[in-house]
Short mmCIF file of C-alpha atoms in Angstrom, two decimals:
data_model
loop_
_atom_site.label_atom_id
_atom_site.label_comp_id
_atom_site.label_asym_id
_atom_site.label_seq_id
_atom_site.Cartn_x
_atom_site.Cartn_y
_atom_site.Cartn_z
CA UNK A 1 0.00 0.00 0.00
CA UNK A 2 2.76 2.07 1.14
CA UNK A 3 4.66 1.43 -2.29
CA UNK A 4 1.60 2.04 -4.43
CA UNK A 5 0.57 5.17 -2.44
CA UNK A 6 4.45 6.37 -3.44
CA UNK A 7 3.71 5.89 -7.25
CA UNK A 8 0.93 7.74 -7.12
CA UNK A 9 2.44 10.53 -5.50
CA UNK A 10 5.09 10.49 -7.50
CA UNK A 11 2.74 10.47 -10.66
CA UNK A 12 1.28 13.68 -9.56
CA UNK A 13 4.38 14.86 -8.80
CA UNK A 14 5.45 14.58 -12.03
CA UNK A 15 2.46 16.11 -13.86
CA UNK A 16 2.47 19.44 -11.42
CA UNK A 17 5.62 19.73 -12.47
CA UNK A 18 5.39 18.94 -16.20
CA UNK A 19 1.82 21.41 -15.83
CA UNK A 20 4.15 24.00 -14.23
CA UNK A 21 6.69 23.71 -16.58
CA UNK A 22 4.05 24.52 -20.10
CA UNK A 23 3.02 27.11 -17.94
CA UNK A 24 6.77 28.78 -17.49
CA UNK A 25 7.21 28.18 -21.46
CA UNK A 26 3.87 29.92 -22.18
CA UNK A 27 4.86 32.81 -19.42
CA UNK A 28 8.03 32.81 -21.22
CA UNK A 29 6.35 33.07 -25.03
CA UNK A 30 4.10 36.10 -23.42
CA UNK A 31 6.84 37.79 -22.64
CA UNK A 32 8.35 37.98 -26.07
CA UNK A 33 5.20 38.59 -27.82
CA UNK A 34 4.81 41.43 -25.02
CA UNK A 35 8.37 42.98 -24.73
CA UNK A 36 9.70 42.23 -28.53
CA UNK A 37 12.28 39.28 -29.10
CA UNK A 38 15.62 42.10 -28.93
CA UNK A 39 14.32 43.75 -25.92
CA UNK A 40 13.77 40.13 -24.11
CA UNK A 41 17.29 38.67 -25.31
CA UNK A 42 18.76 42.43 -24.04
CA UNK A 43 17.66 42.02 -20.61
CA UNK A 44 18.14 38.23 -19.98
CA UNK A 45 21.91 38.55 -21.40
CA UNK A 46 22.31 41.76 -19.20
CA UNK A 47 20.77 39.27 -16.47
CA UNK A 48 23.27 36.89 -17.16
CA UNK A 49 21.62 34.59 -19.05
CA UNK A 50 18.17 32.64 -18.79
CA UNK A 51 18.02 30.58 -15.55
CA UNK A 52 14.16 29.51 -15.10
CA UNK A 53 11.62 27.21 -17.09
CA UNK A 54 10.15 31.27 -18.04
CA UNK A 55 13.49 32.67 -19.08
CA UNK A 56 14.87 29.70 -20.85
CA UNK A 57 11.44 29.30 -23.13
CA UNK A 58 11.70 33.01 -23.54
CA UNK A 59 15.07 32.92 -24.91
CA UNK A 60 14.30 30.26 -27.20
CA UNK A 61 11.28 32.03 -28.44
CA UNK A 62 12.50 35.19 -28.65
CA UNK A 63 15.71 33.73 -30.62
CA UNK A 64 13.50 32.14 -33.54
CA UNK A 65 11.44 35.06 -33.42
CA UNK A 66 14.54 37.56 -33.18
CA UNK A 67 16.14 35.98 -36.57
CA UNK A 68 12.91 36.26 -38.50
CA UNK A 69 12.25 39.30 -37.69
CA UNK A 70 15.87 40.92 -38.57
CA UNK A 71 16.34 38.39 -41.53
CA UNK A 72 12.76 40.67 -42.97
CA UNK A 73 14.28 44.11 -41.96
CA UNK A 74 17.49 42.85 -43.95
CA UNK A 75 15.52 41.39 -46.99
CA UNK A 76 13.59 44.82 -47.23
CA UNK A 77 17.49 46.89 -47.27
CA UNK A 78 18.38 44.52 -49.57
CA UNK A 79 15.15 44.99 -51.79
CA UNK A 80 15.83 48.91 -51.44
CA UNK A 81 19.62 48.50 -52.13
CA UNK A 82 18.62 46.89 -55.23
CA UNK A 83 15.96 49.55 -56.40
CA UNK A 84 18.14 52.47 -55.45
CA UNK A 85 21.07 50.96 -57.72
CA UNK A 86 19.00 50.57 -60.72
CA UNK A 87 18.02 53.73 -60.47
CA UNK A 88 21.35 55.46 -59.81
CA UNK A 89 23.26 53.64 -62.17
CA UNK A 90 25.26 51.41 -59.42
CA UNK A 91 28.39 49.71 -60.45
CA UNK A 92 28.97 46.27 -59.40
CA UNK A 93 31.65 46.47 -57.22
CA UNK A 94 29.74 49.15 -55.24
CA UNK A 95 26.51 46.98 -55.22
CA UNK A 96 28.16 44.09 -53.51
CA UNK A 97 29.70 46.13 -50.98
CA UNK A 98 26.92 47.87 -49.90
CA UNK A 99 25.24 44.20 -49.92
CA UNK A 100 27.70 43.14 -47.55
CA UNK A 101 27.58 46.03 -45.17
CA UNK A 102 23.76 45.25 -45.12
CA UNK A 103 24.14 41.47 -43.99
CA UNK A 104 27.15 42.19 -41.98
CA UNK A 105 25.63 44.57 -39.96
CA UNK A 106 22.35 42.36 -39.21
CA UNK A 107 24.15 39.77 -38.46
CA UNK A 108 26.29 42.23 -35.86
CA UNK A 109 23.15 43.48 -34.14
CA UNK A 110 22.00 39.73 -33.12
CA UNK A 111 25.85 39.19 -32.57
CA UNK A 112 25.28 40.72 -28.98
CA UNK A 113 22.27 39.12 -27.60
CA UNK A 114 23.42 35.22 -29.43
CA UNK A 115 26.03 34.59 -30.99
CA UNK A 116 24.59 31.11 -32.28
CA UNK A 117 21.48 32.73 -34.17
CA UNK A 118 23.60 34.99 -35.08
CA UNK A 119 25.45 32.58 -36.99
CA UNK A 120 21.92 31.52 -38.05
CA UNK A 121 20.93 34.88 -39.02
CA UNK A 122 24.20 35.78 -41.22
CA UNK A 123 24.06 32.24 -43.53
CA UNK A 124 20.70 32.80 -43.96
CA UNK A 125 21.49 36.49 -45.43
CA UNK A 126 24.08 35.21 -47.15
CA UNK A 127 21.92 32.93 -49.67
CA UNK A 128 19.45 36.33 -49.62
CA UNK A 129 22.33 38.72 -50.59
CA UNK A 130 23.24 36.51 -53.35
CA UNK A 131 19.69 36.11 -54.72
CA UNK A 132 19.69 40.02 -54.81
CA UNK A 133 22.77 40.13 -56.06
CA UNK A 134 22.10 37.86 -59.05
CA UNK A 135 18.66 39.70 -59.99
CA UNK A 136 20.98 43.26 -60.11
CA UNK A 137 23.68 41.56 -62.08
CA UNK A 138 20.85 40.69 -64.16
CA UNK A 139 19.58 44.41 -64.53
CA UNK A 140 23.15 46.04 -64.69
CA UNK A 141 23.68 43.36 -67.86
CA UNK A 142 20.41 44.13 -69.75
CA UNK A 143 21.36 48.22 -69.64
CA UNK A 144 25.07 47.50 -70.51
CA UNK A 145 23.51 45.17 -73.47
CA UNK A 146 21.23 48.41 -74.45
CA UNK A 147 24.06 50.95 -73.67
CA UNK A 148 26.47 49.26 -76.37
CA UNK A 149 23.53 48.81 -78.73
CA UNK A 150 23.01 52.62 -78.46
CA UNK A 151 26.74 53.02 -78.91
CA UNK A 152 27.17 50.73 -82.19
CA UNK A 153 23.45 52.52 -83.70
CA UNK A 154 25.10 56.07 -82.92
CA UNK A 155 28.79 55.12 -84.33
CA UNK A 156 26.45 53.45 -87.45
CA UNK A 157 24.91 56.52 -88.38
CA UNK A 158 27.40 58.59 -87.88
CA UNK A 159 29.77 56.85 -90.14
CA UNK A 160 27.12 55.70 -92.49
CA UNK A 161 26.59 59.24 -93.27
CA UNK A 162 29.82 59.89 -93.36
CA UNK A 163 30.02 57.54 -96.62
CA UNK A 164 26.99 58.65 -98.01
CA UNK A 165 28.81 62.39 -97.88
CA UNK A 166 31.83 60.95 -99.64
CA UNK A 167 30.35 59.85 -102.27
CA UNK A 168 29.13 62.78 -103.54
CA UNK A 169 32.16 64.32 -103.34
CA UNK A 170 35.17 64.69 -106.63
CA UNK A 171 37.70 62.07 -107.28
CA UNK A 172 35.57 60.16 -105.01
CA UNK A 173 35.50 56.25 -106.56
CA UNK A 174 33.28 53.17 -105.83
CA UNK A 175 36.64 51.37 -104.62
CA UNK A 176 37.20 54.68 -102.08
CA UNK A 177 33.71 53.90 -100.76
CA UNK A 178 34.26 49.93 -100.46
CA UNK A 179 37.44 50.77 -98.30
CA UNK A 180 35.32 53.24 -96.33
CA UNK A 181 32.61 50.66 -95.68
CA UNK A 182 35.35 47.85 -95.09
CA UNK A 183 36.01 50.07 -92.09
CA UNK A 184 32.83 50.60 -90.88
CA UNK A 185 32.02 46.89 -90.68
CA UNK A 186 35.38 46.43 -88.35
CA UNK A 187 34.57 49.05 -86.14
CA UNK A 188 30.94 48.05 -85.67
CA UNK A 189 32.42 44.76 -84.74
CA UNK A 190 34.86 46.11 -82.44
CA UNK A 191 32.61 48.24 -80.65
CA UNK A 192 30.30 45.05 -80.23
CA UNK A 193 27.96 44.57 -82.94
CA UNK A 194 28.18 41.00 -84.39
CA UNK A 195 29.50 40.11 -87.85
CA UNK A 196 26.21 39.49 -89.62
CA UNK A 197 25.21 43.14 -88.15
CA UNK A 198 27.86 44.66 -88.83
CA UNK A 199 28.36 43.83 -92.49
CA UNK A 200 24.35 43.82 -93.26
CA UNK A 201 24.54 47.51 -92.18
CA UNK A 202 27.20 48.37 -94.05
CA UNK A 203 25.87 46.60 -97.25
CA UNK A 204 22.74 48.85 -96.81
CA UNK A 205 24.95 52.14 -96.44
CA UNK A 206 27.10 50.87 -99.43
CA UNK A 207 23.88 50.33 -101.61
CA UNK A 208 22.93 53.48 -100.88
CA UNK A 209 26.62 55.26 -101.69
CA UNK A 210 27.18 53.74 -104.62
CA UNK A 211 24.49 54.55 -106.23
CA UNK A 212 24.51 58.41 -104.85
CA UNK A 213 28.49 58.25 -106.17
CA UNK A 214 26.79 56.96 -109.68
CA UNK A 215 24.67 59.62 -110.25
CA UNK A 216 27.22 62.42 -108.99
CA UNK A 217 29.65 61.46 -111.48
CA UNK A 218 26.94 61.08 -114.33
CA UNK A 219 25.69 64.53 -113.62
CA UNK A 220 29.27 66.07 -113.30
CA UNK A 221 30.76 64.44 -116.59
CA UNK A 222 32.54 66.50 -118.86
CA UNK A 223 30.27 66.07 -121.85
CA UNK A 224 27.88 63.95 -124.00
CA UNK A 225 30.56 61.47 -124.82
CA UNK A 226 32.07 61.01 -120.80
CA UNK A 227 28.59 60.25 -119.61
CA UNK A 228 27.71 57.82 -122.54
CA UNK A 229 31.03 56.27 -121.01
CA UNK A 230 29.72 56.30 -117.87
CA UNK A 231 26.32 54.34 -118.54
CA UNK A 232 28.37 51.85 -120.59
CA UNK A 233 30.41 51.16 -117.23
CA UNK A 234 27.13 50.60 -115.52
CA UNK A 235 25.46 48.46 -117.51
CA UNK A 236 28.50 46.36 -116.52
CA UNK A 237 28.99 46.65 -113.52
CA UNK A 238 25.14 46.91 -111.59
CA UNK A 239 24.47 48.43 -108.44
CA UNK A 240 25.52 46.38 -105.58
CA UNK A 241 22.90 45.25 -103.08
CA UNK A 242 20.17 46.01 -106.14
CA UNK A 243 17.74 43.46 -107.99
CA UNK A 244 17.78 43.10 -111.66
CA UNK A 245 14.46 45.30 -112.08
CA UNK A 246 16.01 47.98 -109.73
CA UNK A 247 19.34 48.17 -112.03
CA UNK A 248 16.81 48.15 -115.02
CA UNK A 249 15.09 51.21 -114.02
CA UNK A 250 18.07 52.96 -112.42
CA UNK A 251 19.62 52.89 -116.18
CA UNK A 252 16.31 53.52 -118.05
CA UNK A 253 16.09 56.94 -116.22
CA UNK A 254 19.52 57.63 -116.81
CA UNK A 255 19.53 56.81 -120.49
CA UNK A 256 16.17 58.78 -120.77
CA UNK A 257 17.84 61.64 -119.13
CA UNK A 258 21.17 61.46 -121.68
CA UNK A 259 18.36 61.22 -124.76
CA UNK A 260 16.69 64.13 -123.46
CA UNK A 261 20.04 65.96 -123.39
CA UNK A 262 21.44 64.73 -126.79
CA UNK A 263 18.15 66.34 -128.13
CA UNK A 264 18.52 69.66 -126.77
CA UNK A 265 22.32 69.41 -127.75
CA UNK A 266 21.33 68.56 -131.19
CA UNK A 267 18.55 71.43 -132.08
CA UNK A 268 21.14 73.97 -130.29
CA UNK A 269 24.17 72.73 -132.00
CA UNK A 270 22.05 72.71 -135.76
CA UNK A 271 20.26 75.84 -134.80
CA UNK A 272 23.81 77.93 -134.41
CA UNK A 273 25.25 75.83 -137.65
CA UNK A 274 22.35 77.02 -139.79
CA UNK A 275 22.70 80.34 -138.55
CA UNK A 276 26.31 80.60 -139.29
CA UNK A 277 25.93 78.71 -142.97
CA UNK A 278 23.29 81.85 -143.33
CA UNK A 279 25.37 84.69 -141.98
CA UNK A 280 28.76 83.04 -143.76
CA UNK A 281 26.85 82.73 -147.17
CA UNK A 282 25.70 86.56 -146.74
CA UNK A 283 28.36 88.82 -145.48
CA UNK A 284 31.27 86.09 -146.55
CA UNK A 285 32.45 85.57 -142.55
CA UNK A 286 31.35 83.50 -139.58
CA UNK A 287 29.30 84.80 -136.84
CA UNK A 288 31.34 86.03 -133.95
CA UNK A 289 32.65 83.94 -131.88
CA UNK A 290 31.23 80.94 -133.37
CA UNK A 291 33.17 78.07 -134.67
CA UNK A 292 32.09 74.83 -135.37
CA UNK A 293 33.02 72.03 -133.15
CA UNK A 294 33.52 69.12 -134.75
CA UNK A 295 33.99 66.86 -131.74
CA UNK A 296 30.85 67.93 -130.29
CA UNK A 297 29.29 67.06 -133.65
CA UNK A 298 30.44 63.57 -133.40
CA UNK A 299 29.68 62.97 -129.93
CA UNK A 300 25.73 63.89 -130.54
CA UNK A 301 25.22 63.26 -133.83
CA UNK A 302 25.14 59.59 -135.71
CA UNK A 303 28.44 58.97 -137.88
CA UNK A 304 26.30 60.17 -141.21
CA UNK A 305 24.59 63.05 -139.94
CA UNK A 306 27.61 64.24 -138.01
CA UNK A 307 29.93 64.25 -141.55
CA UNK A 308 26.90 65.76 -143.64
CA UNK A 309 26.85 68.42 -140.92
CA UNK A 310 30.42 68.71 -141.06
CA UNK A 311 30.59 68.62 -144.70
CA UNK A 312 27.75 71.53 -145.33
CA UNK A 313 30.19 74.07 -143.09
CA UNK A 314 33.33 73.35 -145.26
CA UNK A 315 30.94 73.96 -148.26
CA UNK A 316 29.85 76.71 -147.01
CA UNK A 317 33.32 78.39 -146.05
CA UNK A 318 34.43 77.00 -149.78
CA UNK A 319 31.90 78.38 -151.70
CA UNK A 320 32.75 82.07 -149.76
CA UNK A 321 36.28 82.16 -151.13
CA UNK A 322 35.19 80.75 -154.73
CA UNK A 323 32.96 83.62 -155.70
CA UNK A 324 34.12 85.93 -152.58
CA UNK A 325 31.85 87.77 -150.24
CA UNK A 326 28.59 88.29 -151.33
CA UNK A 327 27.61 91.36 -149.86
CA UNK A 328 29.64 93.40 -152.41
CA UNK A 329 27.74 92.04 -155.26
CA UNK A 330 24.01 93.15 -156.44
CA UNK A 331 21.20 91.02 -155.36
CA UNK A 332 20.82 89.85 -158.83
CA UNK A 333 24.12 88.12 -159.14
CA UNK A 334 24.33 87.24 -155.63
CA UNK A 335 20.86 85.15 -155.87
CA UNK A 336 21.88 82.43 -158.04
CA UNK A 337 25.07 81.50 -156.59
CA UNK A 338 23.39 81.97 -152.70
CA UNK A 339 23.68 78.89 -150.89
CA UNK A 340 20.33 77.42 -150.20
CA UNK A 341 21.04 74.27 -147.91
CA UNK A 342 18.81 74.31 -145.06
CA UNK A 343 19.80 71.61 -142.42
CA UNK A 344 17.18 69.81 -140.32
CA UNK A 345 17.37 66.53 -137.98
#
């Protein structure tokens, strides 16, 4: 009975004290949750440490609660940190060390009341920091990516233009401007611009060049015959980057344009010959200033026409030292001798 009456005793011991014990670890919990888990660690390490059921389940509590709490004021820096360098233009280098004075120092301030959740605290900020500092490396590539693709579109237009100047400028060639845009594709590359980049832009400020450099030389050529020399060349050798119907038209409207000017050549260049046939055949000499041009002739005129145009002036100029000037004889001797050619097209 005695033994039995010992057990039970013992029994209740042991749940009053178990009872009192969830009571100390819930007194302990309050306590956080009323103080705040820094305050509670201050004052039981200024106390020497936790020594009851209360103090110990206090600690504990407010040491989970502690790292959680500073772990979420050092994710929100870290959050900031990385807004504040995307907007200021951070460098790397400067990034990661304000990263580390952010994890250092939360990891410092739990240093004091624990060192062991302060251990906690600091690896778990370490994997945070380098989340953070992975998305920013992220953001500081994509501008650097856009920064260099401003640089190369800036340097392209620049020096495209550049070309596209050149080429309407003398002594200017189509090989000058293929060296030019030889150089413009290496740069492009060396400023960061890939190969297929580089050398489609410079194929499209090339096809653009050459065919401004065509039509500068073609307007500036010395004459009917240097610009039927010209259109020759380009018939053989087509615009680069062009198709077959582009080429077409580009030498349609130049040939147009050289017809339209071998006309007007033509009418003036009769018109004056006429004139000077009359005023030769009248008062025996040429009109001032004017004198045939016999290359000018043959550069406008078909082989045929050019030598029967030729031909009528040295008639002309014979017939006034056969019979002399006719202005000193009377109209009725000078009309049957009068030359009467009239030249048309």
């Amino acid at each position: 009975l005695g033994q039995t009456i010992s057990q039970q005793v013992d029994r209740m011991s042991d749940f009053a004290f178990k009872q009192a014990a969830q009571a100390a670890e819930l007194r302990g919990q309050e306590r956080v949750r009323e103080e705040g888990a820094l305050p509670t660690l201050e004052a039981l390490r200024e106390a020497g440490g936790p020594t009851t059921i209360a103090e110990r389940a206090a600690s504990d509590a407010a040491n989970r609660i502690a790292v959680v709490e500073i772990e979420s004021l050092a994710k929100q820096d870290m959050q900031n940190l990385v807004r504040d360098a995307d907007k200021n233009n951070m460098s790397m280098p400067a990034f990661q060390a304000s990263m580390a004075d952010i994890q250092d120092g939360y990891a410092a301030s739990m240093q004091a009341v624990d060192p062991v959740a302060a251990g906690v605290l600091s690896a778990r900020l370490g994997d945070s920091a380098m989340t953070y500092q992975g998305r920013y490396s992220d953001i500081a590539f994509k501008k650097a990516q856009a920064a260099a693709a401003e640089n190369v579109s800036k340097v392209a237009k620049i020096r495209s233009q550049e070309i596209i100047d050149a080429a309407t400028q003398p002594g200017v060639t189509q090989e000058d401007l293929q060296k030019l845009g030889d150089s413009l594709a290496a740069d492009l590359q060396d400023i960061g611009a890939s190969e297929e980049k580089s050398i489609n832009y410079t194929d499209a400020t090339l096809k653009q060049a050459v065919r401004q450099n065509r039509l500068y030389l073609y307007d500036n050529a010395d004459g009917i015959a240097a610009k039927q020399l010209l259109l020759e060349e380009y018939e053989k050798n087509p615009l680069p980057g062009y198709t077959y119907e582009q080429n077409r038209s580009f030498m349609i409207s130049l040939n147009n344009n050289l017809k339209s000017e071998v006309n007007r050549a033509q009418q003036q260049s009769l018109g004056e010959l006429n004139n000077a046939i009359t005023v030769l055949g009248v008062t025996g000499e040429a009109p001032e200033g004017y004198e045939i041009n016999e290359d000018a002739i043959d550069d406008i005129f078909p082989p045929e026409q050019a030598a029967a145009y030729k031909e009528a002036w040295a008639d002309a100029n014979e017939d006034v030292l056969n019979r002399g000037a006719l202005s000193n004889m009377s109209p009725a001797r000078a009309s049957p001798v009068t030359p009467r050619t009239v030249i048309a097209l």
